[in-house]
Amino acid sequence: MATSSQVRIGVLCSRVRVEEKAIFSALRKCGVDFDRIDPRSLTFELGSKSLGGYDVVLVRCLSHTRAYYLTRWLCDQEVTAVSDHHVVTTCGDKALTSAALQASGLPIPRTVIAFTPEAALGAIEEMGYPVVLKPLAGSWGRLLARVNDRDAAEAILEHKATLGGYVHSVFYVQDYVDKPGRDIRTLVVGDKVVYAIYRRSDHWITNTARGGEAEPCPLSPEITGLSLAAAQAVGGGILAVDLLETAEGTLLVNEINHTPEFHGAAQATSADIGGEIAEYLMGIAEGRT
């Protein structure tokens, strides 16, 4: 079994943000040999073993496309990636995420997938207004639309059809959940929920990237259990789980992020987030996890 001084950890990231700095600092404190690997400078030849010297590689790519292909390459080289290719594939597609959660029996907002504007409009009319239209891929609360009536639905569906491309060619429709001015984000690292925060905003989109404010949220048994189950449903690892509270007090799993940001949580909680991630990576590299 390798020790911390013997393991080699790679961190795939193009930009070193607050989160990466915290992870790097924690790895240094643990005495771990690690390399920052910038995916912008990488090339890989199929069948090559150029990244085969790492015990584990943490994937912190801003680009889902890069993460998708690089994790497939790491899998071919039998290098453990966090998140691995299956998790990146599932969490990078909202339809696949919702399907995995539903298949595991977890509560999610009612979700309908359509492939034409006409079918999407029919689904929206049947579901009733308001609904939310989301792109299959994307983060930071971008390109979300709350659709309040038929006129808005027809306009947005026409825009998406005209824009075209993969992102707009599949119509992902969810019931609008009238949450209490906030949602809940948790961070799951392995089999532990490291923190929970409320993301509060006067706007219906509560992402911190869109101005939502992070506040401490008590880690109840329900939040803990649902977060762990949701993470397991998509393959586990280091994952941010977004939960919605309904007017009746029911918790729904909304989305899961495989490259979580946590600068807001670092200010709102006392959790040693970088330390938890470093310890998890060391556990994998040393064969403890």
PDB file of C-alpha atoms in Angstrom:
ATOM      1  CA  MET A   1       0.000   0.000   0.000  1.00  0.00           C
ATOM      2  CA  ALA A   2       1.390   3.402  -1.005  1.00  0.00           C
ATOM      3  CA  THR A   3       1.929   6.177   1.567  1.00  0.00           C
ATOM      4  CA  SER A   4       1.266   9.903   1.092  1.00  0.00           C
ATOM      5  CA  SER A   5       4.906  10.483   0.159  1.00  0.00           C
ATOM      6  CA  GLN A   6       4.727   7.803  -2.545  1.00  0.00           C
ATOM      7  CA  VAL A   7       1.421   8.517  -4.269  1.00  0.00           C
ATOM      8  CA  ARG A   8       1.136  10.669  -7.378  1.00  0.00           C
ATOM      9  CA  ILE A   9      -1.973  12.726  -7.947  1.00  0.00           C
ATOM     10  CA  GLY A  10      -2.811  14.724 -11.051  1.00  0.00           C
ATOM     11  CA  VAL A  11      -5.254  17.634 -11.113  1.00  0.00           C
ATOM     12  CA  LEU A  12      -6.723  18.454 -14.532  1.00  0.00           C
ATOM     13  CA  CYS A  13      -7.640  22.136 -14.615  1.00  0.00           C
ATOM     14  CA  SER A  14      -7.261  24.981 -17.092  1.00  0.00           C
ATOM     15  CA  ARG A  15      -7.800  27.759 -14.547  1.00  0.00           C
ATOM     16  CA  VAL A  16      -6.675  27.861 -10.945  1.00  0.00           C
ATOM     17  CA  ARG A  17      -9.621  29.352  -9.082  1.00  0.00           C
ATOM     18  CA  VAL A  18     -10.372  29.645  -5.369  1.00  0.00           C
ATOM     19  CA  GLU A  19     -11.415  25.988  -5.313  1.00  0.00           C
ATOM     20  CA  GLU A  20      -8.248  24.668  -6.958  1.00  0.00           C
ATOM     21  CA  LYS A  21      -6.075  26.803  -4.688  1.00  0.00           C
ATOM     22  CA  ALA A  22      -7.787  25.256  -1.647  1.00  0.00           C
ATOM     23  CA  ILE A  23      -7.269  21.736  -3.008  1.00  0.00           C
ATOM     24  CA  PHE A  24      -3.603  22.396  -3.872  1.00  0.00           C
ATOM     25  CA  SER A  25      -2.970  23.845  -0.412  1.00  0.00           C
ATOM     26  CA  ALA A  26      -4.543  20.816   1.277  1.00  0.00           C
ATOM     27  CA  LEU A  27      -2.500  18.391  -0.846  1.00  0.00           C
ATOM     28  CA  ARG A  28       0.701  20.250   0.046  1.00  0.00           C
ATOM     29  CA  LYS A  29      -0.168  20.084   3.742  1.00  0.00           C
ATOM     30  CA  CYS A  30      -0.567  16.328   3.384  1.00  0.00           C
ATOM     31  CA  GLY A  31       2.851  16.044   1.755  1.00  0.00           C
ATOM     32  CA  VAL A  32       1.381  14.663  -1.462  1.00  0.00           C
ATOM     33  CA  ASP A  33       3.239  14.734  -4.767  1.00  0.00           C
ATOM     34  CA  PHE A  34       0.800  16.245  -7.255  1.00  0.00           C
ATOM     35  CA  ASP A  35       0.876  17.883 -10.664  1.00  0.00           C
ATOM     36  CA  ARG A  36      -1.423  20.446 -12.166  1.00  0.00           C
ATOM     37  CA  ILE A  37      -2.238  19.267 -15.697  1.00  0.00           C
ATOM     38  CA  ASP A  38      -3.555  21.952 -18.051  1.00  0.00           C
ATOM     39  CA  PRO A  39      -5.905  20.278 -20.580  1.00  0.00           C
ATOM     40  CA  ARG A  40      -5.370  23.149 -23.037  1.00  0.00           C
ATOM     41  CA  SER A  41      -1.843  21.882 -23.678  1.00  0.00           C
ATOM     42  CA  LEU A  42      -2.697  18.172 -23.826  1.00  0.00           C
ATOM     43  CA  THR A  43      -2.785  15.947 -26.848  1.00  0.00           C
ATOM     44  CA  PHE A  44      -3.313  12.230 -26.698  1.00  0.00           C
ATOM     45  CA  GLU A  45      -2.704   9.486 -29.153  1.00  0.00           C
ATOM     46  CA  LEU A  46      -5.113   6.588 -28.943  1.00  0.00           C
ATOM     47  CA  GLY A  47      -3.405   3.670 -27.263  1.00  0.00           C
ATOM     48  CA  SER A  48      -0.755   5.838 -25.615  1.00  0.00           C
ATOM     49  CA  LYS A  49       0.015   5.702 -21.885  1.00  0.00           C
ATOM     50  CA  SER A  50       1.216   9.256 -21.354  1.00  0.00           C
ATOM     51  CA  LEU A  51      -0.833   9.816 -18.178  1.00  0.00           C
ATOM     52  CA  GLY A  52      -0.341   6.339 -16.809  1.00  0.00           C
ATOM     53  CA  GLY A  53       1.946   7.341 -13.932  1.00  0.00           C
ATOM     54  CA  TYR A  54      -0.757   8.745 -11.648  1.00  0.00           C
ATOM     55  CA  ASP A  55      -2.523   6.881  -8.880  1.00  0.00           C
ATOM     56  CA  VAL A  56      -5.558   9.129  -9.265  1.00  0.00           C
ATOM     57  CA  VAL A  57      -6.462  12.173 -11.363  1.00  0.00           C
ATOM     58  CA  LEU A  58      -8.891  14.810 -10.099  1.00  0.00           C
ATOM     59  CA  VAL A  59     -10.861  16.267 -13.019  1.00  0.00           C
ATOM     60  CA  ARG A  60     -11.566  19.974 -12.560  1.00  0.00           C
ATOM     61  CA  CYS A  61     -12.087  20.939 -16.221  1.00  0.00           C
ATOM     62  CA  LEU A  62     -14.309  23.948 -16.865  1.00  0.00           C
ATOM     63  CA  SER A  63     -15.206  22.425 -20.227  1.00  0.00           C
ATOM     64  CA  HIS A  64     -17.537  19.443 -20.123  1.00  0.00           C
ATOM     65  CA  THR A  65     -16.315  18.414 -23.569  1.00  0.00           C
ATOM     66  CA  ARG A  66     -12.717  18.191 -22.349  1.00  0.00           C
ATOM     67  CA  ALA A  67     -13.750  16.299 -19.222  1.00  0.00           C
ATOM     68  CA  TYR A  68     -15.827  13.884 -21.310  1.00  0.00           C
ATOM     69  CA  TYR A  69     -12.998  12.880 -23.643  1.00  0.00           C
ATOM     70  CA  LEU A  70     -10.143  13.059 -21.135  1.00  0.00           C
ATOM     71  CA  THR A  71     -11.917  10.795 -18.651  1.00  0.00           C
ATOM     72  CA  ARG A  72     -12.513   8.290 -21.445  1.00  0.00           C
ATOM     73  CA  TRP A  73      -8.788   8.393 -22.191  1.00  0.00           C
ATOM     74  CA  LEU A  74      -7.903   7.942 -18.521  1.00  0.00           C
ATOM     75  CA  CYS A  75     -10.247   4.957 -18.378  1.00  0.00           C
ATOM     76  CA  ASP A  76      -8.407   3.393 -21.321  1.00  0.00           C
ATOM     77  CA  GLN A  77      -5.139   3.861 -19.417  1.00  0.00           C
ATOM     78  CA  GLU A  78      -6.619   2.290 -16.275  1.00  0.00           C
ATOM     79  CA  VAL A  79      -6.045   5.499 -14.328  1.00  0.00           C
ATOM     80  CA  THR A  80      -8.659   6.276 -11.677  1.00  0.00           C
ATOM     81  CA  ALA A  81     -10.375   9.583 -12.444  1.00  0.00           C
ATOM     82  CA  VAL A  82     -12.531  11.604 -10.066  1.00  0.00           C
ATOM     83  CA  SER A  83     -15.069  12.077 -11.516  1.00  0.00           C
ATOM     84  CA  ASP A  84     -14.831   9.060 -13.804  1.00  0.00           C
ATOM     85  CA  HIS A  85     -16.169   8.862 -17.345  1.00  0.00           C
ATOM     86  CA  HIS A  86     -19.523   7.356 -16.358  1.00  0.00           C
ATOM     87  CA  VAL A  87     -20.159  10.099 -13.790  1.00  0.00           C
ATOM     88  CA  VAL A  88     -19.070  12.875 -16.171  1.00  0.00           C
ATOM     89  CA  THR A  89     -21.284  11.458 -18.923  1.00  0.00           C
ATOM     90  CA  THR A  90     -24.312  11.170 -16.646  1.00  0.00           C
ATOM     91  CA  CYS A  91     -23.984  14.450 -14.759  1.00  0.00           C
ATOM     92  CA  GLY A  92     -23.068  16.395 -17.893  1.00  0.00           C
ATOM     93  CA  ASP A  93     -26.491  15.635 -19.372  1.00  0.00           C
ATOM     94  CA  LYS A  94     -29.563  16.723 -17.421  1.00  0.00           C
ATOM     95  CA  ALA A  95     -31.766  14.083 -19.058  1.00  0.00           C
ATOM     96  CA  LEU A  96     -29.353  11.286 -18.121  1.00  0.00           C
ATOM     97  CA  THR A  97     -29.051  12.670 -14.586  1.00  0.00           C
ATOM     98  CA  SER A  98     -32.823  12.783 -14.123  1.00  0.00           C
ATOM     99  CA  ALA A  99     -33.169   9.281 -15.581  1.00  0.00           C
ATOM    100  CA  ALA A 100     -30.540   7.891 -13.191  1.00  0.00           C
ATOM    101  CA  LEU A 101     -32.203   9.552 -10.199  1.00  0.00           C
ATOM    102  CA  GLN A 102     -35.660   8.343 -11.212  1.00  0.00           C
ATOM    103  CA  ALA A 103     -34.382   4.811 -11.800  1.00  0.00           C
ATOM    104  CA  SER A 104     -33.019   4.817  -8.242  1.00  0.00           C
ATOM    105  CA  GLY A 105     -36.423   5.768  -6.878  1.00  0.00           C
ATOM    106  CA  LEU A 106     -35.412   9.263  -5.785  1.00  0.00           C
ATOM    107  CA  PRO A 107     -37.864  12.185  -5.800  1.00  0.00           C
ATOM    108  CA  ILE A 108     -37.342  14.590  -8.721  1.00  0.00           C
ATOM    109  CA  PRO A 109     -39.468  17.304 -10.346  1.00  0.00           C
ATOM    110  CA  ARG A 110     -41.763  15.940 -13.035  1.00  0.00           C
ATOM    111  CA  THR A 111     -39.641  15.856 -16.187  1.00  0.00           C
ATOM    112  CA  VAL A 112     -40.553  15.348 -19.844  1.00  0.00           C
ATOM    113  CA  ILE A 113     -38.172  15.025 -22.804  1.00  0.00           C
ATOM    114  CA  ALA A 114     -39.278  15.943 -26.335  1.00  0.00           C
ATOM    115  CA  PHE A 115     -37.507  16.041 -29.693  1.00  0.00           C
ATOM    116  CA  THR A 116     -39.567  18.559 -31.667  1.00  0.00           C
ATOM    117  CA  PRO A 117     -41.046  21.963 -30.777  1.00  0.00           C
ATOM    118  CA  GLU A 118     -44.529  20.614 -31.486  1.00  0.00           C
ATOM    119  CA  ALA A 119     -44.118  17.676 -29.101  1.00  0.00           C
ATOM    120  CA  ALA A 120     -42.563  19.936 -26.476  1.00  0.00           C
ATOM    121  CA  LEU A 121     -45.462  22.390 -26.700  1.00  0.00           C
ATOM    122  CA  GLY A 122     -47.951  19.557 -26.314  1.00  0.00           C
ATOM    123  CA  ALA A 123     -46.112  18.314 -23.228  1.00  0.00           C
ATOM    124  CA  ILE A 124     -45.992  21.805 -21.731  1.00  0.00           C
ATOM    125  CA  GLU A 125     -49.717  22.324 -22.269  1.00  0.00           C
ATOM    126  CA  GLU A 126     -50.446  18.972 -20.631  1.00  0.00           C
ATOM    127  CA  MET A 127     -48.145  19.686 -17.678  1.00  0.00           C
ATOM    128  CA  GLY A 128     -49.627  23.138 -17.097  1.00  0.00           C
ATOM    129  CA  TYR A 129     -47.949  26.498 -16.618  1.00  0.00           C
ATOM    130  CA  PRO A 130     -45.481  27.512 -15.383  1.00  0.00           C
ATOM    131  CA  VAL A 131     -42.790  25.067 -16.460  1.00  0.00           C
ATOM    132  CA  VAL A 132     -39.018  25.359 -16.797  1.00  0.00           C
ATOM    133  CA  LEU A 133     -37.113  24.762 -20.019  1.00  0.00           C
ATOM    134  CA  LYS A 134     -33.436  23.853 -19.633  1.00  0.00           C
ATOM    135  CA  PRO A 135     -30.635  22.964 -22.032  1.00  0.00           C
ATOM    136  CA  LEU A 136     -29.359  19.410 -21.632  1.00  0.00           C
ATOM    137  CA  ALA A 137     -25.840  20.654 -20.955  1.00  0.00           C
ATOM    138  CA  GLY A 138     -24.685  23.735 -19.105  1.00  0.00           C
ATOM    139  CA  SER A 139     -24.146  25.163 -15.651  1.00  0.00           C
ATOM    140  CA  TRP A 140     -24.233  28.431 -13.662  1.00  0.00           C
ATOM    141  CA  GLY A 141     -27.964  28.794 -14.296  1.00  0.00           C
ATOM    142  CA  ARG A 142     -27.493  29.751 -17.943  1.00  0.00           C
ATOM    143  CA  LEU A 143     -30.196  29.463 -20.635  1.00  0.00           C
ATOM    144  CA  LEU A 144     -32.918  28.499 -18.156  1.00  0.00           C
ATOM    145  CA  ALA A 145     -36.390  29.806 -18.925  1.00  0.00           C
ATOM    146  CA  ARG A 146     -39.505  29.885 -16.763  1.00  0.00           C
ATOM    147  CA  VAL A 147     -42.402  29.576 -19.192  1.00  0.00           C
ATOM    148  CA  ASN A 148     -45.554  31.182 -17.835  1.00  0.00           C
ATOM    149  CA  ASP A 149     -47.968  30.907 -20.781  1.00  0.00           C
ATOM    150  CA  ARG A 150     -48.447  29.548 -24.298  1.00  0.00           C
ATOM    151  CA  ASP A 151     -47.145  32.703 -25.986  1.00  0.00           C
ATOM    152  CA  ALA A 152     -43.852  32.426 -24.101  1.00  0.00           C
ATOM    153  CA  ALA A 153     -43.641  28.692 -24.800  1.00  0.00           C
ATOM    154  CA  GLU A 154     -44.112  29.145 -28.541  1.00  0.00           C
ATOM    155  CA  ALA A 155     -41.510  31.933 -28.685  1.00  0.00           C
ATOM    156  CA  ILE A 156     -38.856  30.079 -26.693  1.00  0.00           C
ATOM    157  CA  LEU A 157     -39.373  26.816 -28.572  1.00  0.00           C
ATOM    158  CA  GLU A 158     -39.080  28.657 -31.887  1.00  0.00           C
ATOM    159  CA  HIS A 159     -35.854  30.324 -30.731  1.00  0.00           C
ATOM    160  CA  LYS A 160     -34.369  26.995 -29.661  1.00  0.00           C
ATOM    161  CA  ALA A 161     -35.325  25.318 -32.929  1.00  0.00           C
ATOM    162  CA  THR A 162     -33.792  28.186 -34.915  1.00  0.00           C
ATOM    163  CA  LEU A 163     -30.576  28.187 -32.877  1.00  0.00           C
ATOM    164  CA  GLY A 164     -30.267  24.438 -33.459  1.00  0.00           C
ATOM    165  CA  GLY A 165     -27.323  22.310 -32.446  1.00  0.00           C
ATOM    166  CA  TYR A 166     -27.180  19.568 -29.845  1.00  0.00           C
ATOM    167  CA  VAL A 167     -27.966  21.821 -26.876  1.00  0.00           C
ATOM    168  CA  HIS A 168     -31.235  23.096 -28.367  1.00  0.00           C
ATOM    169  CA  SER A 169     -32.397  20.069 -30.347  1.00  0.00           C
ATOM    170  CA  VAL A 170     -33.685  18.121 -27.329  1.00  0.00           C
ATOM    171  CA  PHE A 171     -36.347  19.797 -25.211  1.00  0.00           C
ATOM    172  CA  TYR A 172     -36.001  19.172 -21.465  1.00  0.00           C
ATOM    173  CA  VAL A 173     -39.121  20.332 -19.626  1.00  0.00           C
ATOM    174  CA  GLN A 174     -39.680  20.303 -15.868  1.00  0.00           C
ATOM    175  CA  ASP A 175     -42.477  21.327 -13.578  1.00  0.00           C
ATOM    176  CA  TYR A 176     -41.746  24.693 -11.989  1.00  0.00           C
ATOM    177  CA  VAL A 177     -41.161  24.197  -8.257  1.00  0.00           C
ATOM    178  CA  ASP A 178     -42.273  27.213  -6.226  1.00  0.00           C
ATOM    179  CA  LYS A 179     -39.399  27.058  -3.753  1.00  0.00           C
ATOM    180  CA  PRO A 180     -39.164  29.394  -0.726  1.00  0.00           C
ATOM    181  CA  GLY A 181     -36.663  31.846  -2.208  1.00  0.00           C
ATOM    182  CA  ARG A 182     -33.816  29.365  -1.899  1.00  0.00           C
ATOM    183  CA  ASP A 183     -32.522  25.955  -2.810  1.00  0.00           C
ATOM    184  CA  ILE A 184     -30.122  23.641  -1.003  1.00  0.00           C
ATOM    185  CA  ARG A 185     -26.710  22.588  -2.247  1.00  0.00           C
ATOM    186  CA  THR A 186     -24.716  19.835  -0.590  1.00  0.00           C
ATOM    187  CA  LEU A 187     -21.242  18.522  -1.298  1.00  0.00           C
ATOM    188  CA  VAL A 188     -20.758  14.769  -1.207  1.00  0.00           C
ATOM    189  CA  VAL A 189     -17.203  13.456  -0.973  1.00  0.00           C
ATOM    190  CA  GLY A 190     -17.179   9.670  -1.081  1.00  0.00           C
ATOM    191  CA  ASP A 191     -19.572   8.492   1.613  1.00  0.00           C
ATOM    192  CA  LYS A 192     -19.661  11.809   3.507  1.00  0.00           C
ATOM    193  CA  VAL A 193     -21.744  14.948   3.127  1.00  0.00           C
ATOM    194  CA  VAL A 194     -19.210  17.689   3.806  1.00  0.00           C
ATOM    195  CA  TYR A 195     -21.618  20.625   3.999  1.00  0.00           C
ATOM    196  CA  ALA A 196     -25.056  21.917   3.131  1.00  0.00           C
ATOM    197  CA  ILE A 197     -25.843  25.505   2.226  1.00  0.00           C
ATOM    198  CA  TYR A 198     -28.911  27.465   1.269  1.00  0.00           C
ATOM    199  CA  ARG A 199     -28.570  29.492  -1.920  1.00  0.00           C
ATOM    200  CA  ARG A 200     -30.964  32.384  -1.417  1.00  0.00           C
ATOM    201  CA  SER A 201     -32.184  34.890  -4.008  1.00  0.00           C
ATOM    202  CA  ASP A 202     -35.186  37.070  -4.803  1.00  0.00           C
ATOM    203  CA  HIS A 203     -34.926  35.695  -8.359  1.00  0.00           C
ATOM    204  CA  TRP A 204     -36.293  32.226  -9.127  1.00  0.00           C
ATOM    205  CA  ILE A 205     -32.796  31.178 -10.258  1.00  0.00           C
ATOM    206  CA  THR A 206     -30.800  30.853  -7.044  1.00  0.00           C
ATOM    207  CA  ASN A 207     -27.349  29.820  -8.349  1.00  0.00           C
ATOM    208  CA  THR A 208     -24.523  31.724  -6.658  1.00  0.00           C
ATOM    209  CA  ALA A 209     -23.130  32.358 -10.165  1.00  0.00           C
ATOM    210  CA  ARG A 210     -26.318  34.349 -10.789  1.00  0.00           C
ATOM    211  CA  GLY A 211     -26.149  36.329  -7.555  1.00  0.00           C
ATOM    212  CA  GLY A 212     -27.574  33.866  -5.039  1.00  0.00           C
ATOM    213  CA  GLU A 213     -26.210  34.262  -1.502  1.00  0.00           C
ATOM    214  CA  ALA A 214     -24.780  31.263   0.338  1.00  0.00           C
ATOM    215  CA  GLU A 215     -26.014  30.682   3.892  1.00  0.00           C
ATOM    216  CA  PRO A 216     -25.450  27.784   6.314  1.00  0.00           C
ATOM    217  CA  CYS A 217     -28.022  24.990   6.158  1.00  0.00           C
ATOM    218  CA  PRO A 218     -28.385  22.401   8.935  1.00  0.00           C
ATOM    219  CA  LEU A 219     -27.432  18.897   7.804  1.00  0.00           C
ATOM    220  CA  SER A 220     -30.604  17.015   8.685  1.00  0.00           C
ATOM    221  CA  PRO A 221     -30.816  13.225   8.352  1.00  0.00           C
ATOM    222  CA  GLU A 222     -33.168  13.705   5.377  1.00  0.00           C
ATOM    223  CA  ILE A 223     -30.780  16.038   3.538  1.00  0.00           C
ATOM    224  CA  THR A 224     -27.826  13.775   4.307  1.00  0.00           C
ATOM    225  CA  GLY A 225     -29.568  10.586   3.221  1.00  0.00           C
ATOM    226  CA  LEU A 226     -31.013  12.072   0.039  1.00  0.00           C
ATOM    227  CA  SER A 227     -27.660  13.622  -0.950  1.00  0.00           C
ATOM    228  CA  LEU A 228     -25.768  10.359  -0.464  1.00  0.00           C
ATOM    229  CA  ALA A 229     -28.395   8.394  -2.382  1.00  0.00           C
ATOM    230  CA  ALA A 230     -28.371  10.905  -5.242  1.00  0.00           C
ATOM    231  CA  ALA A 231     -24.575  10.808  -5.492  1.00  0.00           C
ATOM    232  CA  GLN A 232     -24.625   7.011  -5.509  1.00  0.00           C
ATOM    233  CA  ALA A 233     -27.300   6.988  -8.236  1.00  0.00           C
ATOM    234  CA  VAL A 234     -24.949   8.698 -10.712  1.00  0.00           C
ATOM    235  CA  GLY A 235     -21.777   6.845  -9.721  1.00  0.00           C
ATOM    236  CA  GLY A 236     -20.424   8.612  -6.644  1.00  0.00           C
ATOM    237  CA  GLY A 237     -17.196  10.527  -6.028  1.00  0.00           C
ATOM    238  CA  ILE A 238     -16.991  14.276  -5.419  1.00  0.00           C
ATOM    239  CA  LEU A 239     -20.359  15.744  -6.352  1.00  0.00           C
ATOM    240  CA  ALA A 240     -22.548  18.757  -5.628  1.00  0.00           C
ATOM    241  CA  VAL A 241     -26.212  17.833  -5.179  1.00  0.00           C
ATOM    242  CA  ASP A 242     -28.934  20.458  -5.628  1.00  0.00           C
ATOM    243  CA  LEU A 243     -32.164  19.961  -3.693  1.00  0.00           C
ATOM    244  CA  LEU A 244     -35.455  21.833  -4.004  1.00  0.00           C
ATOM    245  CA  GLU A 245     -38.013  22.361  -1.231  1.00  0.00           C
ATOM    246  CA  THR A 246     -41.641  22.239  -2.330  1.00  0.00           C
ATOM    247  CA  ALA A 247     -44.411  24.280  -0.740  1.00  0.00           C
ATOM    248  CA  GLU A 248     -45.431  21.105   1.142  1.00  0.00           C
ATOM    249  CA  GLY A 249     -41.921  20.698   2.557  1.00  0.00           C
ATOM    250  CA  THR A 250     -40.913  17.768   0.346  1.00  0.00           C
ATOM    251  CA  LEU A 251     -37.324  17.618  -0.868  1.00  0.00           C
ATOM    252  CA  LEU A 252     -36.658  16.933  -4.557  1.00  0.00           C
ATOM    253  CA  VAL A 253     -33.314  16.217  -6.199  1.00  0.00           C
ATOM    254  CA  ASN A 254     -32.867  18.731  -9.002  1.00  0.00           C
ATOM    255  CA  GLU A 255     -29.361  18.451 -10.465  1.00  0.00           C
ATOM    256  CA  ILE A 256     -25.898  17.036  -9.728  1.00  0.00           C
ATOM    257  CA  ASN A 257     -22.615  18.730 -10.635  1.00  0.00           C
ATOM    258  CA  HIS A 258     -19.481  16.637 -11.204  1.00  0.00           C
ATOM    259  CA  THR A 259     -17.056  19.607 -10.947  1.00  0.00           C
ATOM    260  CA  PRO A 260     -18.472  21.546  -8.020  1.00  0.00           C
ATOM    261  CA  GLU A 261     -17.481  25.083  -7.159  1.00  0.00           C
ATOM    262  CA  PHE A 262     -17.477  25.869  -3.454  1.00  0.00           C
ATOM    263  CA  HIS A 263     -16.182  29.405  -2.935  1.00  0.00           C
ATOM    264  CA  GLY A 264     -19.560  30.495  -1.545  1.00  0.00           C
ATOM    265  CA  ALA A 265     -19.767  27.497   0.772  1.00  0.00           C
ATOM    266  CA  ALA A 266     -16.226  28.153   1.997  1.00  0.00           C
ATOM    267  CA  GLN A 267     -17.409  31.537   3.282  1.00  0.00           C
ATOM    268  CA  ALA A 268     -20.721  30.273   4.663  1.00  0.00           C
ATOM    269  CA  THR A 269     -19.484  27.157   6.492  1.00  0.00           C
ATOM    270  CA  SER A 270     -16.517  26.069   8.573  1.00  0.00           C
ATOM    271  CA  ALA A 271     -15.973  22.881   6.572  1.00  0.00           C
ATOM    272  CA  ASP A 272     -12.415  22.100   5.501  1.00  0.00           C
ATOM    273  CA  ILE A 273     -13.507  21.456   1.922  1.00  0.00           C
ATOM    274  CA  GLY A 274     -10.044  21.290   0.384  1.00  0.00           C
ATOM    275  CA  GLY A 275      -8.907  18.992   3.175  1.00  0.00           C
ATOM    276  CA  GLU A 276     -11.852  16.624   2.704  1.00  0.00           C
ATOM    277  CA  ILE A 277     -11.171  16.393  -1.022  1.00  0.00           C
ATOM    278  CA  ALA A 278      -7.438  15.831  -0.490  1.00  0.00           C
ATOM    279  CA  GLU A 279      -8.100  13.090   2.070  1.00  0.00           C
ATOM    280  CA  TYR A 280     -10.518  11.360  -0.284  1.00  0.00           C
ATOM    281  CA  LEU A 281      -8.022  11.439  -3.145  1.00  0.00           C
ATOM    282  CA  MET A 282      -5.282  10.090  -0.876  1.00  0.00           C
ATOM    283  CA  GLY A 283      -7.586   7.297   0.250  1.00  0.00           C
ATOM    284  CA  ILE A 284      -8.095   6.238  -3.360  1.00  0.00           C
ATOM    285  CA  ALA A 285      -4.393   6.499  -4.194  1.00  0.00           C
ATOM    286  CA  GLU A 286      -3.397   4.539  -1.081  1.00  0.00           C
ATOM    287  CA  GLY A 287      -6.057   1.889  -1.576  1.00  0.00           C
ATOM    288  CA  ARG A 288      -8.105   2.888   1.484  1.00  0.00           C
ATOM    289  CA  THR A 289     -11.185   4.074  -0.425  1.00  0.00           C
TER     290      THR A 289
END
